[in-house]
Amino acid sequence: MGREQWKKILVGSAGNMVEWFDWFVYASFATYFAGAFFPDGNPTAQLMNTAGIFAVGFFMRPVGGWLLGRVGDRKGRKAALTLTVSLMSASAVLIAVAPTYAVAGYGGAAVLLVARLLQGLSVGGEYAASATYLTEASDPRRRGFASSFQYVSMTAGQIVGLGLQIVLQRTLSDGALHSWGWRLPFIVGALGAAVIFYLRRSMLETEIYEESADDAGAAQKGTLKALWAHRREAFLVMALTMGGTVAYYTYTTYLTKYLSNSAGLSKETATLVSFCALIVFACLQPLAGALSDRIGRRPLLITFAVGSTFLTVPIMTLLKHAGSFWPALGLALLALVVVTGYTSINACVKAELFPTGIRALGVALPYAIANALFGGTAEYVALWFKDAGIESGFYWYVAGCAAVSLVVYLTMRETRDIDLNRVEGLSATSAAGKASVA
């Protein structure tokens, strides 16, 4: 790949790192600030309250997917990517300055809720704009490899967040972390977003989008009417996302809490396990993406679904009794290797299903809906099962979601060799439909 291609990948994916740093530190630092915004009581109940607000952010994602997907299709991928990182910066600042329950009662939780709504709005558009940009900007023969950097950058944001948490855990007392130290990551996130905003102002638009600017169907770009014409692809995106998003959030955002709250590991050990596992996970993404460019997308998706369906229950059960760093790390790595079959290529698979004029919205809205229903609620569902005394029920829930997606992967057609310019206008729905489902 040439220098210009790498520059597009870097700028297109760098925002993901900041977006998901802010998104992830909310989850990873929740054990420290859960008590700051809610009355004293059961620690699990406090975590459920913060997890509930975490889930609310996901329910804002469909709105963000619709609004920013429309911007991406009508104004360009660059415009959407710049707007998303601006919203994320604002939300990070709000969390950093939110008053505690002792100062403002539930007013602090209200500020937290507003910030999470802004984050949901932003991330709802960022995923699709980034997926679309990376897919369109890459060499057609290396779309899987290029788009895999979306999850490299997303995971990098989580790694930076966890790394900062490890540093703070070793430099601040537990009392300081609970009192004010948890605010520092959100200040860092706001500053990072400002840097990405500057970089994205000078980013290049994709040639595929520019070539479609004068299409006859330009007036319908990014509209719900146009998306409805491609409803088969939209439903396919929702179905293939279901199992992947539940598994991803289980082994990333929820893993640290699970290891400390259920497996009995210290917060420091649980954080270190997640940190090390995510570094390996990030390195696997380009390798799996490149493999999909050679053998196709379906083999990787099917491998993920089979593995997640049959291995989730034993992995989660063994994790609960891991007892120390190394067994926990080994099991976490096994789980993330399985999830890589989905994460490394799901962005390009979804983008490959839609024509240019509806690609951003086509990826954004159905993906955001699936995430709101399954990804955003994964942590809350897990804590609900735990609070009810049947924690193993969550393991079967994750496996069941993967089984549903497995059926979809087995019946969908391969998308690797699809020409992104195959549909000239938004009216040629039959060609798109043939490319989506067998």
Coordinates of C-alpha atoms in Angstrom, one line a residue:
M1 CA 0.0 0.0 0.0
G2 CA 1.2 3.5 -0.9
R3 CA 1.9 6.4 1.5
E4 CA -1.4 8.1 0.5
Q5 CA -3.4 5.0 1.3
W6 CA -1.7 4.7 4.7
K7 CA -2.5 8.3 5.4
K8 CA -6.2 7.8 4.7
I9 CA -6.2 4.8 7.0
L10 CA -4.5 6.7 9.8
V11 CA -6.7 9.7 9.6
G12 CA -9.9 7.7 9.0
S13 CA -9.3 5.4 11.9
A14 CA -7.5 7.7 14.4
G15 CA -10.8 9.3 15.5
N16 CA -12.0 5.8 16.5
M17 CA -9.2 5.6 19.0
V18 CA -10.4 8.8 20.8
E19 CA -14.1 7.9 20.4
W20 CA -13.6 4.5 21.9
F21 CA -11.1 5.7 24.6
D22 CA -13.9 7.9 26.0
W23 CA -16.5 5.3 25.4
F24 CA -14.4 2.6 27.1
V25 CA -13.1 4.5 30.1
Y26 CA -16.7 5.1 31.2
A27 CA -17.0 1.3 31.5
S28 CA -13.6 0.6 32.9
F29 CA -13.6 3.4 35.5
A30 CA -17.2 2.7 36.5
T31 CA -16.1 0.7 39.5
Y32 CA -14.5 3.9 40.8
F33 CA -17.2 6.5 40.1
A34 CA -20.3 4.4 40.5
G35 CA -20.5 5.4 44.1
A36 CA -20.0 9.1 43.3
F37 CA -23.3 9.6 41.5
F38 CA -25.6 7.3 43.4
P39 CA -26.4 6.7 47.1
D40 CA -24.4 4.3 49.2
G41 CA -25.6 0.7 49.1
N42 CA -25.0 -2.6 47.3
P43 CA -22.0 -2.2 45.0
T44 CA -23.6 -4.4 42.4
A45 CA -26.7 -2.2 42.4
Q46 CA -24.5 0.9 41.9
L47 CA -22.8 -0.8 39.0
M48 CA -26.2 -1.7 37.5
N49 CA -27.1 2.0 37.7
T50 CA -24.0 3.1 35.9
A51 CA -24.4 0.2 33.4
G52 CA -27.9 1.4 32.8
I53 CA -26.7 4.8 31.8
F54 CA -24.0 3.1 29.7
A55 CA -26.8 1.2 27.9
V56 CA -28.8 4.4 27.4
G57 CA -25.9 5.7 25.3
F58 CA -26.4 2.8 23.0
F59 CA -30.1 3.7 22.5
M60 CA -29.0 7.1 21.3
R61 CA -26.9 5.3 18.6
P62 CA -29.8 4.8 16.2
V63 CA -30.4 8.5 16.2
G64 CA -26.8 9.2 15.7
G65 CA -26.7 6.5 13.0
W66 CA -29.6 8.2 11.1
L67 CA -28.4 11.8 11.6
L68 CA -24.7 11.3 11.0
G69 CA -25.2 8.6 8.4
R70 CA -27.3 11.1 6.4
V71 CA -24.6 13.7 6.8
G72 CA -22.0 11.2 5.5
D73 CA -24.1 10.3 2.4
R74 CA -25.2 13.9 1.6
K75 CA -22.2 16.0 2.7
G76 CA -19.4 13.5 2.5
R77 CA -17.5 11.1 4.8
K78 CA -15.2 13.9 5.9
A79 CA -18.0 16.0 7.2
A80 CA -19.5 13.2 9.2
L81 CA -16.2 12.2 10.7
T82 CA -15.4 15.7 11.8
L83 CA -18.8 16.2 13.4
T84 CA -18.6 12.9 15.4
V85 CA -15.3 13.7 17.1
S86 CA -16.6 17.2 18.0
L87 CA -19.6 15.7 19.8
M88 CA -17.4 13.2 21.6
S89 CA -15.1 16.0 22.9
A90 CA -18.1 17.8 24.3
S91 CA -19.4 14.7 26.1
A92 CA -15.9 14.0 27.6
V93 CA -15.8 17.5 29.1
L94 CA -19.3 17.0 30.6
I95 CA -18.3 13.8 32.4
A96 CA -15.0 15.4 33.6
V97 CA -16.9 18.2 35.4
A98 CA -20.1 16.4 36.5
P99 CA -20.9 17.0 40.2
T100 CA -21.2 14.1 42.6
Y101 CA -24.3 12.9 44.4
A102 CA -22.9 14.5 47.6
V103 CA -22.8 17.9 45.9
A104 CA -25.9 17.9 43.6
G105 CA -27.9 14.8 44.4
Y106 CA -29.1 13.1 41.3
G107 CA -28.1 16.2 39.3
G108 CA -24.7 14.7 38.7
A109 CA -26.3 11.5 37.4
A110 CA -28.4 13.7 35.0
V111 CA -25.2 15.4 33.7
L112 CA -23.7 11.9 33.3
L113 CA -26.8 10.8 31.3
V114 CA -26.6 13.8 29.0
A115 CA -23.0 13.1 28.3
R116 CA -23.7 9.5 27.5
L117 CA -26.5 10.5 25.1
L118 CA -24.0 12.7 23.3
Q119 CA -21.5 9.9 23.2
G120 CA -24.1 7.6 21.8
L121 CA -25.0 10.1 19.2
S122 CA -21.4 10.5 18.2
V123 CA -20.4 6.8 18.2
G124 CA -23.6 5.9 16.3
G125 CA -22.3 7.9 13.4
E126 CA -18.6 7.4 13.8
Y127 CA -18.7 3.6 13.3
A128 CA -20.4 3.9 9.9
A129 CA -18.5 6.9 8.7
S130 CA -15.2 5.3 9.6
A131 CA -16.2 1.9 8.1
T132 CA -17.4 3.5 4.9
Y133 CA -14.3 5.8 4.6
L134 CA -11.8 3.0 5.2
T135 CA -13.6 0.6 2.8
E136 CA -13.9 3.2 0.0
A137 CA -10.4 4.6 0.4
S138 CA -8.6 1.3 0.2
D139 CA -7.4 -0.8 -2.7
P140 CA -10.3 -3.2 -3.7
R141 CA -8.0 -6.1 -3.2
R142 CA -7.1 -5.1 0.3
R143 CA -10.4 -3.8 1.7
G144 CA -10.5 -6.4 4.5
F145 CA -7.0 -5.5 5.6
A146 CA -7.6 -1.7 5.5
S147 CA -11.0 -1.8 7.2
S148 CA -9.6 -4.0 10.0
F149 CA -7.8 -0.9 11.3
Q150 CA -11.2 0.3 12.5
Y151 CA -11.0 -2.3 15.3
V152 CA -7.3 -1.7 15.7
S153 CA -8.0 1.9 16.5
M154 CA -11.0 1.1 18.6
T155 CA -9.0 -1.4 20.6
A156 CA -6.1 1.0 20.8
G157 CA -8.5 3.5 22.5
Q158 CA -9.4 0.8 25.1
I159 CA -5.7 -0.1 25.6
V160 CA -4.8 3.5 26.2
G161 CA -7.7 3.8 28.6
L162 CA -6.7 0.6 30.5
G163 CA -3.0 1.7 30.4
L164 CA -4.0 5.0 32.0
Q165 CA -6.0 3.2 34.6
I166 CA -3.0 1.0 35.4
V167 CA -0.8 4.1 35.8
L168 CA -3.4 5.8 38.0
Q169 CA -3.9 2.7 40.1
R170 CA -0.1 2.6 40.8
T171 CA 0.3 6.3 41.4
L172 CA -2.9 7.3 43.3
S173 CA -4.4 5.8 46.3
D174 CA -7.7 3.9 46.1
G175 CA -9.4 6.8 47.9
A176 CA -8.1 9.4 45.5
L177 CA -9.2 7.3 42.5
H178 CA -12.7 7.1 43.9
S179 CA -12.7 10.8 44.9
W180 CA -11.3 12.6 41.8
G181 CA -8.8 10.4 39.9
W182 CA -11.5 8.9 37.7
R183 CA -12.0 12.3 36.1
L184 CA -8.5 12.4 34.6
P185 CA -9.2 10.0 31.7
F186 CA -12.1 12.1 30.5
I187 CA -9.9 15.2 30.4
V188 CA -7.4 13.3 28.4
G189 CA -10.2 12.2 26.0
A190 CA -11.4 15.8 25.4
L191 CA -7.8 16.9 24.6
G192 CA -7.3 13.9 22.2
A193 CA -10.6 14.7 20.4
A194 CA -9.3 18.3 19.8
V195 CA -6.2 16.9 18.1
I196 CA -8.2 14.5 15.9
F197 CA -10.6 17.4 14.9
Y198 CA -7.6 19.3 13.7
L199 CA -6.3 16.3 11.6
R200 CA -9.7 15.6 10.1
R201 CA -10.2 19.1 8.8
S202 CA -7.5 18.4 6.2
M203 CA -8.4 14.8 5.4
L204 CA -9.1 13.8 1.8
E205 CA -12.6 12.7 0.7
T206 CA -12.8 9.2 -1.0
E207 CA -12.7 9.1 -4.7
I208 CA -15.7 6.8 -4.8
Y209 CA -17.9 9.3 -3.0
E210 CA -16.7 12.2 -5.1
E211 CA -17.5 10.3 -8.3
S212 CA -21.0 9.8 -7.1
A213 CA -21.7 13.5 -6.4
D214 CA -23.5 14.0 -9.6
D215 CA -25.5 10.8 -9.7
A216 CA -29.1 11.1 -10.9
G217 CA -30.4 9.9 -7.6
A218 CA -28.4 12.5 -5.5
A219 CA -31.6 14.0 -4.1
Q220 CA -32.3 10.7 -2.3
K221 CA -28.8 10.2 -0.8
G222 CA -28.9 9.4 2.8
T223 CA -32.7 9.2 3.1
L224 CA -34.8 6.7 4.9
K225 CA -36.7 6.1 1.6
A226 CA -33.5 5.1 -0.1
L227 CA -32.6 2.9 2.8
W228 CA -36.0 1.2 2.6
A229 CA -35.2 0.3 -1.0
H230 CA -32.3 -1.7 0.4
R231 CA -34.1 -3.1 3.4
R232 CA -32.8 -6.7 2.8
E233 CA -29.3 -5.5 3.2
A234 CA -30.3 -3.4 6.3
F235 CA -31.8 -6.4 8.0
L236 CA -28.8 -8.5 7.1
V237 CA -26.5 -6.0 8.8
M238 CA -28.7 -6.2 12.0
A239 CA -28.6 -10.0 12.0
L240 CA -24.9 -10.4 11.3
T241 CA -24.1 -7.8 14.0
M242 CA -26.2 -9.5 16.8
G243 CA -23.8 -12.2 17.9
G244 CA -20.6 -10.3 17.2
T245 CA -21.5 -7.2 19.2
V246 CA -22.7 -9.2 22.3
A247 CA -19.4 -11.2 22.3
Y248 CA -17.3 -8.2 21.7
Y249 CA -18.7 -6.2 24.6
T250 CA -18.6 -9.3 26.8
Y251 CA -14.9 -9.8 26.4
T252 CA -13.8 -6.1 26.3
T253 CA -15.9 -3.6 28.2
Y254 CA -17.4 -6.2 30.7
L255 CA -14.4 -8.4 31.1
T256 CA -12.6 -6.2 33.7
K257 CA -15.8 -6.0 35.9
Y258 CA -16.4 -9.7 35.5
L259 CA -12.9 -10.6 36.7
S260 CA -13.1 -8.3 39.7
N261 CA -16.8 -8.6 40.6
S262 CA -17.4 -12.3 39.9
A263 CA -14.0 -14.1 39.6
G264 CA -12.6 -12.4 42.7
L265 CA -9.5 -10.9 41.1
S266 CA -8.2 -7.6 42.4
K267 CA -9.1 -4.5 40.3
E268 CA -5.5 -4.1 39.4
T269 CA -5.1 -7.7 38.2
A270 CA -8.3 -7.6 36.3
T271 CA -7.2 -4.4 34.5
L272 CA -3.9 -5.9 33.6
V273 CA -5.5 -9.0 32.2
S274 CA -7.7 -6.9 29.9
F275 CA -4.8 -4.7 29.0
C276 CA -2.5 -7.5 27.8
A277 CA -5.4 -9.4 26.1
L278 CA -6.4 -6.3 24.1
I279 CA -2.9 -5.7 22.9
V280 CA -2.8 -9.2 21.3
F281 CA -6.3 -8.7 20.0
A282 CA -5.4 -5.4 18.3
C283 CA -2.4 -7.1 16.6
L284 CA -4.6 -9.9 15.3
Q285 CA -7.0 -7.6 13.4
P286 CA -4.9 -6.8 10.3
L287 CA -3.8 -10.4 10.0
A288 CA -7.4 -11.6 10.0
G289 CA -8.4 -8.8 7.7
A290 CA -5.7 -9.7 5.2
L291 CA -6.7 -13.4 5.4
S292 CA -10.2 -12.4 4.4
D293 CA -8.9 -10.7 1.3
R294 CA -7.5 -14.1 0.3
I295 CA -10.1 -16.6 1.4
G296 CA -13.2 -14.4 1.7
R297 CA -15.3 -12.9 4.5
R298 CA -17.7 -15.8 5.2
P299 CA -15.1 -18.3 6.5
L300 CA -14.0 -15.9 9.2
L301 CA -17.5 -15.0 10.2
I302 CA -18.6 -18.7 10.4
T303 CA -15.5 -19.6 12.4
F304 CA -16.3 -16.8 14.9
A305 CA -20.0 -17.9 15.2
V306 CA -19.2 -21.6 15.7
G307 CA -16.5 -20.8 18.3
S308 CA -18.7 -18.3 20.2
T309 CA -21.7 -20.6 20.1
F310 CA -19.9 -23.6 21.6
L311 CA -17.0 -22.1 23.6
T312 CA -18.7 -19.2 25.4
V313 CA -20.2 -21.2 28.3
P314 CA -17.0 -23.1 29.1
I315 CA -14.8 -20.0 28.7
M316 CA -16.9 -17.9 31.0
T317 CA -17.3 -20.7 33.5
L318 CA -13.5 -21.3 33.7
L319 CA -12.8 -17.5 33.8
K320 CA -15.0 -17.3 37.0
H321 CA -12.7 -19.8 38.6
A322 CA -9.4 -18.7 37.0
G323 CA -8.1 -17.4 40.4
S324 CA -4.9 -15.6 39.1
F325 CA -3.4 -13.6 36.2
W326 CA -2.1 -16.2 33.8
P327 CA -5.2 -18.5 33.6
A328 CA -7.4 -15.5 33.2
L329 CA -5.2 -14.1 30.5
G330 CA -5.1 -17.4 28.6
L331 CA -8.9 -17.7 28.6
A332 CA -9.4 -14.1 27.7
L333 CA -7.0 -14.5 24.7
L334 CA -8.9 -17.6 23.6
A335 CA -12.2 -15.7 23.6
L336 CA -10.7 -12.7 21.8
V337 CA -9.1 -14.9 19.1
V338 CA -12.6 -16.3 18.4
V339 CA -14.2 -12.8 18.3
T340 CA -11.5 -11.6 15.8
G341 CA -13.3 -13.6 13.1
Y342 CA -16.1 -11.0 13.4
T343 CA -14.4 -7.8 14.5
S344 CA -11.6 -7.8 11.8
I345 CA -14.0 -7.7 8.8
N346 CA -17.5 -6.7 9.9
A347 CA -16.9 -3.1 8.9
C348 CA -16.1 -3.9 5.2
V349 CA -18.7 -6.6 5.0
K350 CA -21.5 -4.1 5.9
A351 CA -20.1 -1.4 3.6
E352 CA -19.8 -3.8 0.7
L353 CA -23.6 -4.5 0.8
F354 CA -24.7 -0.9 -0.1
P355 CA -24.3 1.5 -3.1
T356 CA -22.4 4.7 -2.5
G357 CA -25.4 7.0 -2.1
I358 CA -26.8 5.1 0.9
R359 CA -23.6 3.3 2.2
A360 CA -23.0 5.4 5.3
L361 CA -26.7 5.4 6.4
G362 CA -27.1 1.8 5.4
V363 CA -24.3 0.7 7.7
A364 CA -25.0 3.2 10.5
L365 CA -28.7 2.8 11.3
P366 CA -29.2 -1.0 11.3
Y367 CA -25.8 -1.5 13.0
A368 CA -26.7 1.1 15.7
I369 CA -30.1 -0.6 16.2
A370 CA -28.5 -4.0 16.7
N371 CA -25.9 -2.4 19.1
A372 CA -28.7 -0.7 21.1
L373 CA -30.6 -4.0 21.4
F374 CA -27.7 -6.3 22.1
G375 CA -24.3 -4.6 22.5
G376 CA -25.3 -1.8 24.8
T377 CA -27.4 -4.0 27.0
A378 CA -24.8 -6.9 27.3
E379 CA -23.2 -5.5 30.5
Y380 CA -26.6 -4.7 32.1
V381 CA -27.9 -8.2 31.2
A382 CA -24.8 -9.8 32.7
L383 CA -25.2 -7.9 35.9
W384 CA -29.0 -8.6 36.0
F385 CA -28.3 -12.4 35.8
K386 CA -25.6 -12.0 38.5
D387 CA -28.0 -10.0 40.8
A388 CA -30.7 -12.6 40.3
G389 CA -28.2 -15.4 41.4
I390 CA -28.1 -17.1 38.0
E391 CA -25.0 -15.6 36.4
S392 CA -24.5 -18.6 34.1
G393 CA -27.7 -17.6 32.3
F394 CA -25.7 -14.8 30.7
Y395 CA -23.2 -17.3 29.2
W396 CA -26.0 -19.1 27.4
Y397 CA -27.5 -15.7 26.3
V398 CA -24.2 -14.8 24.6
A399 CA -23.9 -18.3 23.0
G400 CA -27.5 -18.0 21.8
C401 CA -26.9 -14.7 20.1
A402 CA -23.9 -16.1 18.3
A403 CA -26.0 -19.1 17.1
V404 CA -28.5 -16.8 15.5
S405 CA -25.7 -15.0 13.6
L406 CA -24.3 -18.3 12.6
V407 CA -27.4 -19.1 10.6
V408 CA -27.0 -15.7 8.8
Y409 CA -23.4 -16.3 8.0
L410 CA -24.2 -19.7 6.6
T411 CA -26.9 -18.3 4.3
M412 CA -25.4 -15.0 3.1
R413 CA -23.3 -14.7 0.0
E414 CA -19.6 -13.7 -0.2
T415 CA -18.9 -10.0 -0.4
R416 CA -15.2 -9.9 -1.0
D417 CA -15.3 -9.4 -4.8
I418 CA -18.2 -6.9 -4.9
D419 CA -17.5 -3.8 -6.9
L420 CA -18.3 -0.8 -4.7
N421 CA -19.4 1.1 -7.9
R422 CA -21.7 -1.7 -9.0
V423 CA -24.9 0.4 -8.5
E424 CA -25.0 3.6 -10.5
G425 CA -28.0 5.1 -8.7
L426 CA -30.3 4.5 -5.8
S427 CA -33.0 3.0 -8.0
A428 CA -31.0 -0.1 -9.0
T429 CA -32.0 -2.1 -6.0
S430 CA -32.1 -5.5 -7.7
A431 CA -28.4 -5.6 -8.2
A432 CA -27.7 -4.8 -4.6
G433 CA -30.3 -7.3 -3.4
K434 CA -28.6 -10.1 -5.3
A435 CA -25.3 -9.3 -3.6
S436 CA -26.7 -9.5 -0.1
V437 CA -28.5 -12.7 0.7
A438 CA -28.5 -16.1 -1.1

